[in-house]
Amino acid sequence: MKIKKRFCHSYCLSGHPTLPCNVLKFKSTTIMLDCGLDMTSTLNFLPLPLVQRYVLMHPKTKQELKECSGHVFVDSVPEFCLPETELIDLSTVDVILISNYHCMMALPYITEHTGFSGTVYATEPTVQIGRLLMEELVNFIERVPKAQSASLWKNKDIQRLLPSPLKDAVEVSTWRRCYTMQEVNSALSKIQLVGYSQKIELFGAVQVTPLSSGYALGSSNWIIQSHYEKVSYVSGSSLLTTHPQPMDQASLKNSDVLVLTGLTQIPTANPDGMVGEFCSNLALTVRNGGNVLVPCYPSGVIYDLLECLYQYIDSAGLSSVPLYFISPVANSSLEFSQIFAEWLCHNKQSKVYLPEPPFPHAELIQTNKLKHYPSIHGDFSNDFRQPCVVFTGHPSLRFGDVVHFMELWGKSSLNTVIFTEPDFSYLEALAPYQPLAMKCIYCPIDTRLNFIQVSKLLKEVQPLHVVCPEQYTQPPPAQSHRTDLVIDCQPPATSYRRAEVLTLPFKRRYERIEIMPELADSLVPMEIKPGISLATVSAVLHTKDNKHVLQPPPRPAQPTSGKKRKRVSDDVPDCKVLKPLLSGSIPVEQFVQTLEKHGFSDIKVEDTAKGHIVLLQEAETLIQIEEDSTHIICDNDEMLRVRLRDLVLKFLQKF
């Protein structure tokens, strides 16, 4: 069935391309694609805790703002920049599709505070590791309670007077403090687990399917399709051979629209080269008697770093140097990485059946080279020996045990802090700790797609249209000459920015209808051309759950004897007798000959843009013949009109 053209709309709720949040309105469903939490807002706050060595700033803000080494910070509990909540009523969202555990950190804000009552879909590793990241975050924030919560500085009149970056901070009135563990558990209870290639029906309207994206354990891209349209959502994907299952590219082919987000944040850095630099800088520091601090998340890149160190430390003569992993969820993270066998690449899967642990950090733990602790208190204090390597959070350096080590080791040039997570500007992260004597090395490791890989991917899967964040359609501000650091595709990509509503560049034209068997049996096709047959259908269209079915029309009610009054609901609509449909074309020359045979003379034929006009000059009558219609125009002579109509019908088929 051909339908009136309907458009598909996308609402962009996040301005951070690596932490996306989009809402897709497609075929009467409202689908949220990811709900990333922008934590870069925390860089405007003081770390929790630090020795009070700051200068009071603006008098109106009381004790809210402090200056440290030429930078101004908010002295309050850190707050996060949430996805846009005013652009669309989030209580109307039917489902949320999660790509990876980094893209679900805003979930409690949405499921617990917007009236959302739908379902969230994600893979098991995404949910379990996402829970660990949220649990660690809540623990870090709640471990060091702050008495005051700053709000005066958010006043627009005050904010515009502040120095950068506070002056330029966006949407500060919508920033929120961290959620609680109770909210986390409630949000996670709304998640339904899915597996790769599992097809999920949404109200009979569309089907969604997760595909392996190759970036992290359980990370997914999503296919959203109806019978005639296909939207692919590619977020946080990798073509590199690391520990997750490889990316499924073939299933992305034949997309009407491909929504592309979550590319690498450091397109000019090679991940393998960065890992090599990480190992050599670590070795150099430890050999000189210094300690190494690695601010990190409790999952993801840390697995790859530990694997590289496993292969590296013996050859570098560092086997006696202890590795410490400190996080409230360190134990769970290390265990999870070993049990999600079916989500690992083939090489690591095969080890599980030997049996052998898929990750070598299991052996590091058995040989006491790697030790993990929930915090710096308790057992760690007794076991701690230097020089050592410490992996701990948070990468923003604003909360967590990393704050303690920055204070402890920051005054010695023997020590080194190595930044491997690309989510935060390392210079901004270090700002409140200045002046700093320890060495700072930036080795960002981001395995997500770069622009060369994206161009190759788009050529292979050939979507009709590409939609992406505005940042991907222009070179980075710091490298405006790098025109290669943009998405290159034909037609050019359609871009969006935060709080923007986009009409996706394709239109829905068709809808599928099923026909009941008994109705199909009653059809009598007529051949109108060789190989082409048509049949008229009289039916009732029944629509439920976005499925359309043609059913036989109701039979007229039989007259009943007796005087029992009929209920209104028993009324059956009358089935009108349909006029036969006409098919075919009228050959003008033969039609004129037929008219002459029936006594018409003085006939003149004129060609028009749409067909022909036959003039019966003597009868003062005009016959207008076009491709899809025929008009007989005569002056108040019904008998003549009927005669001419019957002559026209001789050339047409009725069915």
XYZ file of C-alpha atoms in Angstrom:
655
model
C 0.000 0.000 0.000
C 1.330 3.432 -0.888
C 0.851 5.917 1.945
C 1.122 9.631 2.378
C 4.810 10.549 2.746
C 5.868 10.562 6.367
C 9.149 11.905 7.662
C 11.488 10.577 10.319
C 12.846 13.044 12.901
C 15.946 13.011 15.077
C 16.369 15.101 18.244
C 19.946 15.752 19.381
C 20.123 15.941 23.177
C 23.925 15.922 23.613
C 26.595 18.241 22.254
C 29.378 15.734 22.993
C 29.875 13.482 19.920
C 31.586 10.736 21.940
C 28.853 10.718 24.619
C 25.793 10.793 22.365
C 22.116 11.029 23.194
C 19.683 11.201 20.276
C 15.957 10.532 20.053
C 14.563 9.041 16.853
C 10.871 9.360 15.966
C 10.263 6.652 13.425
C 7.034 4.903 12.419
C 5.024 5.871 15.523
C 7.855 4.798 17.879
C 10.113 7.085 19.916
C 13.577 5.569 20.373
C 16.425 7.047 22.437
C 19.866 6.154 21.083
C 22.289 6.135 24.045
C 22.343 8.459 27.052
C 25.935 9.575 27.540
C 26.890 11.773 30.490
C 29.251 14.670 29.791
C 31.672 14.628 32.743
C 33.998 17.289 31.350
C 31.917 19.736 33.423
C 33.688 18.349 36.527
C 36.949 19.996 35.364
C 35.457 23.306 36.585
C 35.365 22.002 40.174
C 38.022 21.530 42.838
C 39.191 17.960 43.454
C 37.740 16.027 46.406
C 39.569 16.589 48.741
C 42.615 18.833 48.548
C 44.505 20.860 51.121
C 42.788 24.256 51.327
C 45.231 26.574 49.588
C 42.945 28.726 47.522
C 41.999 32.392 47.341
C 38.377 33.580 47.612
C 37.075 35.087 44.376
C 33.821 37.019 43.800
C 32.349 38.347 47.078
C 28.733 37.613 46.015
C 29.500 33.939 45.645
C 30.599 33.625 49.306
C 32.886 30.599 49.454
C 31.843 29.070 46.107
C 34.777 30.079 43.897
C 38.480 29.608 44.632
C 41.580 30.558 42.687
C 44.503 28.192 42.293
C 47.600 28.928 40.192
C 45.734 31.410 38.012
C 42.691 29.187 37.476
C 39.254 29.604 39.059
C 37.337 26.577 40.319
C 33.979 25.925 41.954
C 34.430 24.667 45.520
C 31.484 22.300 45.630
C 30.360 18.769 44.919
C 31.199 18.144 41.228
C 28.233 18.343 38.859
C 27.581 16.744 35.487
C 26.229 18.128 32.223
C 23.065 16.156 31.463
C 21.507 15.479 28.067
C 18.969 18.102 26.967
C 15.648 17.492 28.755
C 13.509 20.364 27.394
C 13.681 19.588 23.660
C 11.280 16.634 23.830
C 8.996 15.141 26.474
C 11.154 12.210 27.630
C 8.137 10.473 29.175
C 7.087 9.717 25.570
C 10.271 7.704 24.872
C 9.309 4.064 24.253
C 12.746 2.415 24.407
C 16.396 3.281 25.005
C 19.091 1.447 23.011
C 22.542 1.388 24.672
C 25.710 1.047 22.559
C 28.354 0.573 25.261
C 28.916 1.092 28.975
C 30.385 4.594 28.525
C 27.178 5.692 26.755
C 24.786 4.768 29.589
C 26.123 6.887 32.438
C 23.184 9.350 32.293
C 20.607 6.544 32.455
C 19.483 7.117 36.099
C 18.774 10.801 35.394
C 16.470 9.822 32.517
C 14.720 6.738 33.887
C 14.167 8.145 37.405
C 13.389 11.842 36.819
C 11.600 12.306 33.484
C 8.536 10.065 33.699
C 10.173 7.484 31.404
C 8.267 4.191 31.623
C 9.685 2.235 28.686
C 12.279 -0.512 28.313
C 16.060 -0.211 28.000
C 17.925 -2.693 25.781
C 21.617 -3.557 26.250
C 23.946 -6.567 26.225
C 24.927 -8.263 29.492
C 28.579 -7.045 29.588
C 27.387 -3.489 28.881
C 24.978 -3.655 31.831
C 27.390 -5.311 34.273
C 30.392 -3.098 33.469
C 28.137 -0.034 33.274
C 26.967 -0.905 36.795
C 30.613 -1.012 37.934
C 31.363 2.414 36.430
C 28.266 3.926 38.081
C 29.003 2.236 41.393
C 32.585 3.548 41.359
C 31.385 7.057 40.508
C 28.798 7.107 43.314
C 31.360 5.714 45.763
C 33.979 8.338 44.844
C 31.498 11.223 45.226
C 29.820 10.006 48.429
C 33.105 9.028 50.093
C 34.064 12.695 50.562
C 30.884 14.615 51.455
C 30.959 18.377 50.911
C 28.983 20.672 53.163
C 28.083 23.240 50.515
C 26.524 22.935 47.081
C 27.392 25.948 44.927
C 24.614 27.646 42.968
C 25.190 31.428 43.144
C 27.973 31.307 40.541
C 25.423 29.927 38.032
C 23.584 33.261 38.049
C 23.986 34.618 34.493
C 24.979 38.080 35.707
C 27.783 36.581 37.795
C 28.842 33.845 35.348
C 29.528 36.314 32.515
C 31.964 38.195 34.762
C 33.982 35.073 35.604
C 37.187 34.121 33.771
C 37.218 31.289 31.225
C 36.370 28.447 31.138
C 33.632 29.108 33.737
C 32.385 32.102 31.750
C 31.917 29.926 28.656
C 30.390 26.877 30.363
C 27.147 25.888 28.630
C 23.780 25.083 30.238
C 25.179 25.402 33.789
C 21.661 25.735 35.197
C 20.956 22.144 34.086
C 24.101 20.632 35.665
C 23.269 18.071 38.346
C 24.979 16.314 41.227
C 25.652 12.588 41.025
C 22.804 10.111 41.412
C 22.556 7.629 44.307
C 23.074 3.853 44.298
C 19.333 3.442 44.836
C 18.683 5.367 41.599
C 21.341 3.304 39.822
C 19.702 0.016 40.867
C 16.263 1.284 39.879
C 17.536 2.390 36.445
C 19.321 -0.903 35.803
C 16.192 -2.867 36.727
C 14.530 -1.402 33.619
C 17.119 -2.966 31.305
C 16.296 -6.019 29.192
C 19.327 -8.072 28.147
C 19.871 -8.801 24.454
C 22.399 -10.720 22.382
C 24.097 -9.880 19.089
C 21.814 -10.299 16.025
C 18.751 -10.784 18.262
C 15.693 -9.236 16.582
C 13.440 -7.233 18.917
C 9.962 -6.158 17.780
C 8.817 -2.721 18.932
C 5.002 -2.595 18.945
C 4.861 -4.319 15.566
C 6.134 -1.091 13.967
C 9.892 -1.581 13.729
C 12.511 -4.175 14.510
C 15.767 -3.347 16.316
C 18.877 -5.534 16.263
C 22.227 -5.116 18.115
C 25.444 -5.880 16.211
C 28.969 -6.237 17.532
C 30.819 -2.915 17.219
C 34.311 -4.221 18.130
C 35.029 -1.440 20.646
C 34.415 -2.828 24.151
C 33.013 -5.932 25.836
C 29.392 -6.183 24.693
C 29.485 -2.915 22.727
C 26.827 -2.688 20.003
C 25.740 -0.873 16.919
C 22.003 -0.975 16.217
C 19.850 -1.620 13.160
C 16.376 -0.037 13.267
C 14.214 -1.189 10.374
C 10.669 -1.497 9.103
C 9.548 -3.501 6.053
C 10.740 -0.797 3.662
C 13.202 1.448 5.571
C 16.462 0.835 7.414
C 18.338 3.124 9.811
C 21.775 2.061 11.093
C 23.169 3.575 14.294
C 26.967 3.325 14.526
C 28.389 4.484 17.865
C 31.731 3.650 19.461
C 33.085 1.130 16.928
C 36.546 -0.263 16.280
C 38.216 -2.190 13.465
C 41.350 -2.896 15.523
C 42.049 -6.371 16.850
C 41.675 -6.020 20.626
C 39.799 -8.155 23.164
C 36.116 -7.697 22.060
C 34.373 -9.527 19.216
C 35.176 -7.956 15.822
C 32.854 -5.375 14.293
C 29.932 -6.662 12.200
C 30.082 -4.499 9.050
C 28.052 -6.593 6.598
C 24.743 -6.055 8.421
C 25.069 -2.267 7.989
C 24.686 -2.497 4.198
C 21.610 -1.171 2.361
C 20.827 1.508 4.971
C 18.634 4.443 4.000
C 20.296 6.473 6.770
C 23.433 5.750 8.793
C 23.726 7.785 12.014
C 27.421 7.987 12.898
C 28.731 9.011 16.346
C 31.476 8.068 18.810
C 34.552 8.352 16.586
C 38.037 8.553 18.086
C 38.728 11.717 20.076
C 42.379 11.742 18.988
C 42.351 11.025 15.225
C 46.069 11.750 14.806
C 47.264 9.267 17.451
C 47.988 5.611 16.664
C 46.790 3.365 19.551
C 49.651 0.874 19.081
C 52.208 3.687 19.143
C 50.622 5.125 22.290
C 50.812 1.742 24.060
C 54.505 1.536 23.160
C 55.110 5.035 24.562
C 53.168 4.105 27.696
C 55.385 1.078 28.358
C 58.691 2.850 27.660
C 57.824 5.899 29.821
C 56.655 3.633 32.632
C 59.884 1.621 32.488
C 62.060 4.759 32.428
C 60.386 6.193 35.535
C 60.522 2.969 37.557
C 64.195 2.320 36.676
C 65.019 5.784 38.028
C 63.304 4.934 41.309
C 60.065 6.847 40.623
C 56.415 5.832 40.840
C 53.918 5.793 37.967
C 50.301 6.885 38.336
C 47.773 5.871 35.646
C 44.383 7.628 36.045
C 41.899 5.198 34.489
C 38.415 3.721 34.367
C 38.002 0.327 36.074
C 37.314 -1.425 32.748
C 38.232 -1.209 29.078
C 41.698 0.092 28.175
C 43.109 -1.098 31.526
C 42.717 -4.726 30.351
C 44.852 -3.988 27.273
C 47.446 -2.050 29.316
C 47.821 -4.914 31.796
C 48.185 -7.358 28.902
C 50.924 -5.234 27.320
C 52.718 -4.914 30.657
C 52.469 -8.684 31.145
C 54.457 -9.150 27.926
C 56.772 -6.212 28.610
C 57.857 -6.225 32.274
C 60.044 -9.355 32.177
C 61.962 -8.266 29.072
C 62.388 -4.778 30.597
C 63.610 -6.210 33.903
C 60.637 -4.857 35.846
C 59.190 -8.110 37.163
C 59.844 -7.077 40.786
C 57.892 -3.803 40.467
C 54.393 -4.159 41.991
C 51.307 -3.161 39.990
C 48.390 -1.870 42.090
C 44.815 -1.552 40.806
C 42.745 0.491 43.270
C 38.998 0.859 42.795
C 35.840 0.041 44.794
C 34.988 -2.290 41.899
C 38.497 -3.552 41.008
C 37.806 -7.156 42.018
C 34.487 -7.351 40.134
C 35.982 -5.778 37.011
C 38.885 -8.246 36.833
C 36.499 -11.166 37.369
C 33.933 -9.976 34.799
C 36.588 -9.699 32.105
C 37.322 -13.414 32.554
C 33.729 -14.733 32.531
C 32.219 -12.982 29.481
C 33.836 -15.505 27.144
C 31.192 -15.402 24.392
C 31.683 -11.636 24.021
C 35.449 -11.895 23.421
C 37.354 -12.181 20.157
C 37.910 -15.724 18.817
C 41.521 -15.855 20.037
C 40.488 -15.165 23.638
C 37.377 -17.360 23.415
C 39.481 -20.375 22.487
C 41.586 -19.984 25.649
C 38.505 -20.476 27.831
C 38.127 -24.051 26.547
C 41.782 -25.058 27.179
C 41.077 -24.112 30.084
C 43.163 -20.993 30.354
C 42.133 -17.494 31.473
C 41.503 -15.290 28.391
C 43.336 -12.321 29.931
C 46.888 -12.603 31.281
C 46.123 -10.370 34.279
C 44.849 -13.571 35.943
C 48.437 -14.824 35.945
C 49.727 -11.445 37.174
C 47.376 -11.761 40.154
C 48.396 -15.393 40.846
C 52.091 -14.450 40.852
C 51.420 -11.425 43.121
C 52.691 -8.997 40.464
C 49.250 -7.357 40.275
C 47.308 -6.605 43.450
C 43.890 -4.990 43.643
C 42.263 -3.079 46.499
C 38.905 -1.312 47.029
C 40.660 1.818 48.384
C 43.925 3.156 49.768
C 42.788 2.378 53.315
C 43.143 -1.026 54.989
C 45.249 -3.740 53.336
C 46.787 -1.442 50.739
C 48.483 0.676 53.457
C 50.238 -2.448 54.782
C 51.259 -3.887 51.380
C 52.287 -0.629 49.717
C 55.918 -0.480 48.585
C 57.749 1.789 46.179
C 58.653 2.213 43.355
C 55.359 0.969 41.947
C 52.686 1.471 39.291
C 49.186 2.471 40.427
C 46.059 2.218 38.257
C 43.198 4.145 39.837
C 40.361 6.566 39.086
C 38.972 8.956 38.250
C 40.596 10.107 34.935
C 39.269 13.648 35.546
C 41.524 13.844 38.662
C 38.583 15.450 40.509
C 37.572 12.560 42.775
C 38.653 9.056 43.711
C 41.948 7.706 45.035
C 43.868 9.376 42.214
C 43.533 12.679 44.160
C 45.519 11.200 47.061
C 48.354 10.022 44.779
C 48.525 13.362 42.971
C 49.016 15.023 46.370
C 51.463 12.343 47.533
C 53.692 12.124 44.452
C 53.158 15.500 42.769
C 56.105 17.216 44.489
C 58.793 14.849 43.163
C 60.203 14.959 39.633
C 61.082 11.254 39.920
C 57.385 10.344 39.637
C 55.258 10.333 36.471
C 51.539 10.530 35.776
C 50.583 8.904 32.434
C 47.228 9.847 30.922
C 45.761 7.117 28.716
C 42.063 8.059 28.735
C 41.190 10.628 26.022
C 37.940 11.870 27.624
C 39.523 14.779 29.509
C 42.044 17.454 28.585
C 45.058 16.441 30.657
C 46.139 20.080 31.021
C 42.747 21.044 32.476
C 42.764 17.946 34.682
C 46.150 18.983 36.116
C 45.278 22.682 36.569
C 44.298 22.615 40.294
C 47.468 20.670 41.179
C 49.911 23.269 39.848
C 52.740 23.928 40.479
C 53.575 20.277 39.853
C 57.039 18.720 39.914
C 56.109 15.218 38.691
C 56.408 14.453 34.981
C 53.208 14.338 32.911
C 52.975 12.071 29.873
C 49.999 12.097 27.502
C 49.519 8.707 25.787
C 45.827 8.725 24.885
C 44.623 5.317 23.723
C 41.379 5.456 21.753
C 40.639 2.423 19.579
C 37.475 3.880 18.051
C 37.184 4.557 14.307
C 39.320 7.326 12.825
C 38.390 9.287 9.689
C 40.379 7.078 7.300
C 38.641 3.971 8.653
C 35.234 5.694 8.509
C 35.714 6.641 4.831
C 36.592 3.034 4.021
C 33.617 1.734 6.038
C 31.154 4.083 4.315
C 32.427 3.034 0.875
C 31.854 -0.611 1.798
C 28.393 -0.343 3.373
C 27.197 2.491 1.050
C 24.342 4.094 2.996
C 22.087 6.430 0.986
C 22.567 9.188 3.593
C 24.949 9.804 6.518
C 23.954 11.836 9.592
C 26.611 12.868 12.129
C 27.536 15.513 14.758
C 28.573 18.899 13.409
C 32.110 18.391 14.781
C 32.751 15.646 12.205
C 32.014 17.874 9.199
C 34.731 20.445 9.882
C 38.399 20.175 10.929
C 39.239 20.394 14.669
C 39.557 24.051 15.842
C 43.221 23.532 16.779
C 44.010 21.958 13.369
C 41.908 23.950 10.901
C 44.256 23.002 8.037
C 43.558 19.265 8.498
C 40.750 18.892 5.958
C 41.362 15.122 6.091
C 39.927 15.039 9.634
C 36.326 15.256 8.421
C 33.765 12.758 7.188
C 34.137 12.305 3.444
C 31.058 10.806 1.766
C 28.625 11.361 -1.105
C 26.137 12.908 -0.784
C 27.751 15.090 1.933
C 26.813 14.146 5.499
C 23.885 15.894 7.197
C 25.091 17.344 10.505
C 23.381 18.161 13.810
C 24.239 19.960 17.046
C 22.895 19.957 20.618
C 19.199 20.914 20.992
C 18.589 20.610 17.250
C 15.714 18.760 15.572
C 16.627 17.160 12.274
C 14.334 15.827 9.554
C 16.179 12.737 8.364
C 16.777 12.736 4.606
C 14.400 9.961 3.626
C 10.638 9.619 3.375
C 8.427 6.670 4.212
C 6.228 5.822 1.230
C 4.987 2.262 1.641
C 3.276 0.100 4.234
C 2.847 -3.664 4.191
C -0.676 -5.134 4.354
C -1.605 -8.787 4.904
C -4.667 -10.272 3.208
C -6.801 -12.951 4.890
C -6.830 -16.362 3.087
C -10.642 -16.428 2.658
C -10.522 -12.970 1.083
C -7.673 -14.008 -1.221
C -9.745 -17.043 -2.359
C -12.598 -14.758 -3.427
C -10.478 -12.656 -5.799
C -10.977 -13.172 -9.544
C -7.999 -11.728 -11.442
C -8.427 -10.521 -15.041
C -5.534 -10.279 -17.453
C -5.262 -6.705 -18.744
C -1.890 -7.123 -20.432
C 0.197 -10.201 -21.129
C 1.527 -11.297 -17.735
C -0.378 -8.594 -15.787
C -3.651 -9.387 -14.033
C -5.784 -7.248 -11.753
C -8.609 -7.981 -9.346
C -10.888 -5.646 -7.415
C -11.006 -6.031 -3.650
C -13.848 -5.110 -1.323
C -12.547 -5.478 2.223
C -12.281 -4.000 5.698
C -8.834 -2.713 6.754
C -8.098 -3.799 10.321
C -5.113 -2.150 12.067
C -3.708 -3.212 15.447
C -0.170 -2.901 16.890
C 0.971 -1.322 13.610
C -0.012 -4.449 11.656
C -2.528 -3.957 8.808
C -4.836 -6.792 7.710
C -7.456 -6.847 4.941
C -10.464 -8.846 6.127
C -13.615 -9.918 4.209
C -16.392 -7.316 4.498
C -19.178 -8.177 6.975
C -22.163 -9.959 5.469
C -25.487 -8.082 5.550
C -27.535 -9.052 8.581
C -30.299 -11.610 7.931
C -33.816 -10.365 8.776
C -34.961 -11.910 12.023
C -38.499 -12.888 12.928
C -40.007 -11.720 16.195
C -40.066 -8.308 17.762
C -36.828 -8.508 19.713
C -35.171 -5.133 19.471
C -31.749 -5.132 17.819
C -28.828 -3.588 19.694
C -26.999 -0.689 18.051
C -23.742 -2.668 18.112
C -25.374 -5.378 15.963
C -25.727 -2.973 13.048
C -23.635 -4.059 10.087
C -22.599 -1.446 7.526
C -24.180 -1.919 4.106
C -21.790 -3.137 1.450
C -22.322 -0.990 -1.612
C -22.249 -2.626 -5.024
C -19.090 -1.322 -6.639
C -19.111 -0.010 -10.201
C -16.807 -1.961 -12.509
C -13.349 -0.496 -13.014
C -12.259 0.457 -16.508
C -8.877 -0.241 -18.047
C -7.175 0.349 -21.369
C -6.562 3.171 -23.819
C -8.660 4.598 -26.700
C -6.976 4.478 -30.141
C -8.071 7.798 -31.676
C -8.074 6.732 -35.358
C -10.215 3.642 -34.706
C -12.513 5.697 -32.435
C -13.071 8.263 -35.251
C -13.857 5.440 -37.717
C -16.393 4.007 -35.243
C -18.042 7.429 -34.879
C -18.344 7.728 -38.688
C -19.902 4.247 -38.908
C -22.539 5.396 -36.385
C -23.539 8.394 -38.448
C -21.348 11.171 -37.107
C -19.709 13.443 -39.684
C -17.598 16.596 -39.818
C -15.187 15.148 -37.217
C -12.012 17.082 -36.383
C -9.118 15.825 -34.127
C -6.752 18.177 -32.233
C -3.614 17.085 -30.322
C -3.047 18.485 -26.797
C -0.228 18.247 -24.252
C -2.107 15.525 -22.353
C -3.888 13.698 -25.201
C -6.446 14.504 -27.915
C -9.692 16.445 -28.431
C -12.283 14.978 -30.856
C -14.691 17.705 -32.126
C -18.085 16.677 -33.522
C -18.723 20.053 -35.161
C -22.172 19.264 -36.519
C -23.417 17.999 -33.116
C -21.557 20.794 -31.258
C -19.967 18.167 -29.021
C -16.441 17.741 -27.687
C -14.739 14.500 -26.523
C -11.537 15.064 -24.481
C -9.324 11.944 -24.377
C -6.397 11.896 -21.902
C -4.200 9.146 -20.467
C -6.243 8.679 -17.279
C -9.642 10.211 -18.113
C -12.192 10.835 -20.880
C -14.721 13.709 -20.825
C -17.787 14.043 -23.077
C -19.038 17.638 -23.236
C -22.358 18.230 -25.014
C -25.131 20.769 -24.475
C -28.158 19.326 -22.660
C -28.450 16.263 -24.912
C -28.397 13.303 -22.520
C -29.287 10.750 -25.233
C -26.324 11.882 -27.321
C -24.005 11.724 -24.280
C -25.099 8.145 -23.488
C -24.606 7.055 -27.150
C -21.076 8.478 -27.158
C -20.286 6.957 -23.735
C -21.274 3.501 -24.972
C -19.030 3.902 -28.022
C -16.090 4.885 -25.746
C -16.689 1.894 -23.440
C -16.341 -0.520 -26.386
C -12.614 0.230 -26.368
C -12.152 -0.330 -22.599
C -12.030 -3.434 -20.396
C -14.326 -3.758 -17.403
C -13.366 -5.729 -14.325
